[in-house]
Short mmCIF file of C-alpha atoms in Angstrom, two decimals:
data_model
loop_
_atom_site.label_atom_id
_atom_site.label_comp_id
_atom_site.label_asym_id
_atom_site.label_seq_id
_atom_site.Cartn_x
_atom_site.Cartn_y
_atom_site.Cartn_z
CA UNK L 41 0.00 0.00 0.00
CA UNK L 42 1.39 3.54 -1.02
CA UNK L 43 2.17 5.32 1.84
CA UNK L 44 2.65 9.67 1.38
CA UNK L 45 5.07 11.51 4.27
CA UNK L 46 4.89 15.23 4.20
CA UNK L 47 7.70 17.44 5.39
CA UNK L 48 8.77 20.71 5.66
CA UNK L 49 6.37 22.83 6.40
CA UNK L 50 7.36 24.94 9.14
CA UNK L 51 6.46 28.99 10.06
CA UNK L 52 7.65 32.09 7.54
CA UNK L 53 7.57 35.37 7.11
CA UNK L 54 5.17 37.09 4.59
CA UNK L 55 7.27 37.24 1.74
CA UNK L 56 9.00 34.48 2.70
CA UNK L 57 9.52 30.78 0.92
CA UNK L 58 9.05 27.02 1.83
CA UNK L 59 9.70 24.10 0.24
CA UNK L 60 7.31 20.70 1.26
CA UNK L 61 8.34 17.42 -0.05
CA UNK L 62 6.02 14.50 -0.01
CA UNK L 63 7.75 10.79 -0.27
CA UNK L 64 6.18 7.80 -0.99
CA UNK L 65 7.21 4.50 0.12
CA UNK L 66 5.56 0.70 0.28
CA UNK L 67 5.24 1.40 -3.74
CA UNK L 68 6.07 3.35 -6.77
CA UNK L 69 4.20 6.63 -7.38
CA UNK L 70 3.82 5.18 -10.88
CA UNK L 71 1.05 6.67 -12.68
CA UNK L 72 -0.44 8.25 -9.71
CA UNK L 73 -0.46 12.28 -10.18
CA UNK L 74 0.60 13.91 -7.42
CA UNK L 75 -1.71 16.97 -5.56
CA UNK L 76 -1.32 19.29 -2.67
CA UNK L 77 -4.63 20.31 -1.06
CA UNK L 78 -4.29 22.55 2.73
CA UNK L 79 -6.98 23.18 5.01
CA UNK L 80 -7.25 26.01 7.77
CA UNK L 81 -9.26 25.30 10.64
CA UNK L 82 -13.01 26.17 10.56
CA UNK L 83 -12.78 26.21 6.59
CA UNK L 84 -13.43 23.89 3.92
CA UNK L 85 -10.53 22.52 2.09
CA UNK L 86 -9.13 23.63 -0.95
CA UNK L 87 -6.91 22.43 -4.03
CA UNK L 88 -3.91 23.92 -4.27
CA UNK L 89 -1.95 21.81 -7.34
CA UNK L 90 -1.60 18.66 -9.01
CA UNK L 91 1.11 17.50 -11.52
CA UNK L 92 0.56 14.44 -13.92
CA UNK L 93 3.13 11.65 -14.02
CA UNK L 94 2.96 11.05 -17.61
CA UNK L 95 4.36 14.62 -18.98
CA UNK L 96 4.83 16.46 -15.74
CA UNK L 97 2.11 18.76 -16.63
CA UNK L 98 0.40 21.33 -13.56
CA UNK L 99 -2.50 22.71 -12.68
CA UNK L 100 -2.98 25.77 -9.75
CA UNK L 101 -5.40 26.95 -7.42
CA UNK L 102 -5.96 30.55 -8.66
CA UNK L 103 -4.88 31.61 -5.19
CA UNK L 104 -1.53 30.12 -5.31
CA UNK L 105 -0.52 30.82 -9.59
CA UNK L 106 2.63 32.58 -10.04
CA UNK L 107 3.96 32.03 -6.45
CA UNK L 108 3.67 27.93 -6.18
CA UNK L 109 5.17 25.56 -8.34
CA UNK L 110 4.96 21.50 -7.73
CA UNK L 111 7.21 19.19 -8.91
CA UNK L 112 8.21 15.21 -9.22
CA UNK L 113 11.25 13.52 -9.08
CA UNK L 114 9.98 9.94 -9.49
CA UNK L 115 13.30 8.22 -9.62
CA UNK L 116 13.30 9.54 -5.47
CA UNK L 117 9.29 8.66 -5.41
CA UNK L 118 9.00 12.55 -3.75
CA UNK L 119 6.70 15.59 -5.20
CA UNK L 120 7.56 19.27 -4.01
CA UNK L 121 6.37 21.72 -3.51
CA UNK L 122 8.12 24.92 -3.68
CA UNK L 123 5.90 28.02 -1.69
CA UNK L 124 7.11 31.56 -2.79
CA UNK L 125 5.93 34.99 -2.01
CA UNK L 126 3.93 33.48 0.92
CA UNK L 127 1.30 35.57 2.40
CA UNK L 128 -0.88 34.81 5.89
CA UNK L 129 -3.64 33.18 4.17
CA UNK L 130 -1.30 30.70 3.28
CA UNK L 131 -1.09 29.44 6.69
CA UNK L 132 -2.86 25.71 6.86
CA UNK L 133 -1.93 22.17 7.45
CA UNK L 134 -0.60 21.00 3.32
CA UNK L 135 -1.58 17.45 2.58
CA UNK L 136 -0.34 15.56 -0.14
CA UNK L 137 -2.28 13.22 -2.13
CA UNK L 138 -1.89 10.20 -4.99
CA UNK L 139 -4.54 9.91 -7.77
CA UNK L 140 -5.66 11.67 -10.27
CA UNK L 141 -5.93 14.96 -11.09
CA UNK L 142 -9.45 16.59 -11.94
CA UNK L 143 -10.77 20.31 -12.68
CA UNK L 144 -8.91 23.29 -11.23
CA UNK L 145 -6.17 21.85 -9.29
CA UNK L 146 -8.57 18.95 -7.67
CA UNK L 147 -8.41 15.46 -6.99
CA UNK L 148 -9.64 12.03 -7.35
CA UNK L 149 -7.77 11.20 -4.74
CA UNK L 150 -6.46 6.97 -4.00
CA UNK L 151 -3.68 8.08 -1.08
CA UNK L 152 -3.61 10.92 1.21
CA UNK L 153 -0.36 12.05 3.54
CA UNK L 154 -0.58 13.30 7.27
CA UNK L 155 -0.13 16.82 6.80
CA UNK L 156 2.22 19.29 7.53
CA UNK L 157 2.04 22.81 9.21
CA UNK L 158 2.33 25.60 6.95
CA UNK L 159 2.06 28.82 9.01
CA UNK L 160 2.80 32.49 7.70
CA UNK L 161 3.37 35.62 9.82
CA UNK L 162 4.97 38.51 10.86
#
């Protein structure tokens, strides 16, 4: 069973950068696309990214284009992803998920991590 490990999350400035990974392990990432969804408390989650396996191609919350990117190095079974130009509303837990990816940086989602702690202030 694919298992997904988030890290590096941790607290920045505004303005500031982070860099998540998420590593699989107990099996290949193979086909699976790879999203990141986050979740504040009290509010509904939403999709933040998702990059197909097949031609590395990415989609973007509308919130995050311009300052997010995700990436896949599938010979290390890890996706990234690499937080610029963070602002407070950034601040939520970043779960990463195996499936597919759907409409507007959404999931059909087989595998989801733990979570890590993004958090944003000044």
């Amino acid at each position: 069973q694919l298992q997904l490990v988030e890290s590096g999350g941790g607290l920045a400035q505004p303005g500031g950068s982070l860099r998540p990974s998420c590593a699989a392990s107990g099996s290949s990432l193979g086909n699976d696309a790879i999203g990141w969804t986050r979740q504040a408390p009290g509010k509904e989650g939403e999709g933040v990214s998702c990059i197909i396996s097949v031609d590395g191609s990415a989609d973007y919350a509308d919130s995050v284009k311009d300052r997010f990117t995700i990436s896949r190095d599938n010979a290390k079974n890890t996706a990234y992803l690499q937080m610029n130009s963070l602002k407070p509303e950034d601040t939520a837990v970043y779960y990463c998920a195996a499936g597919l990816c759907s409409e507007a940086a959404g999931m059909a989602v087989r595998y989801w991590g733990q979570g890590t702690q993004v958090t944003v202030s000044s």
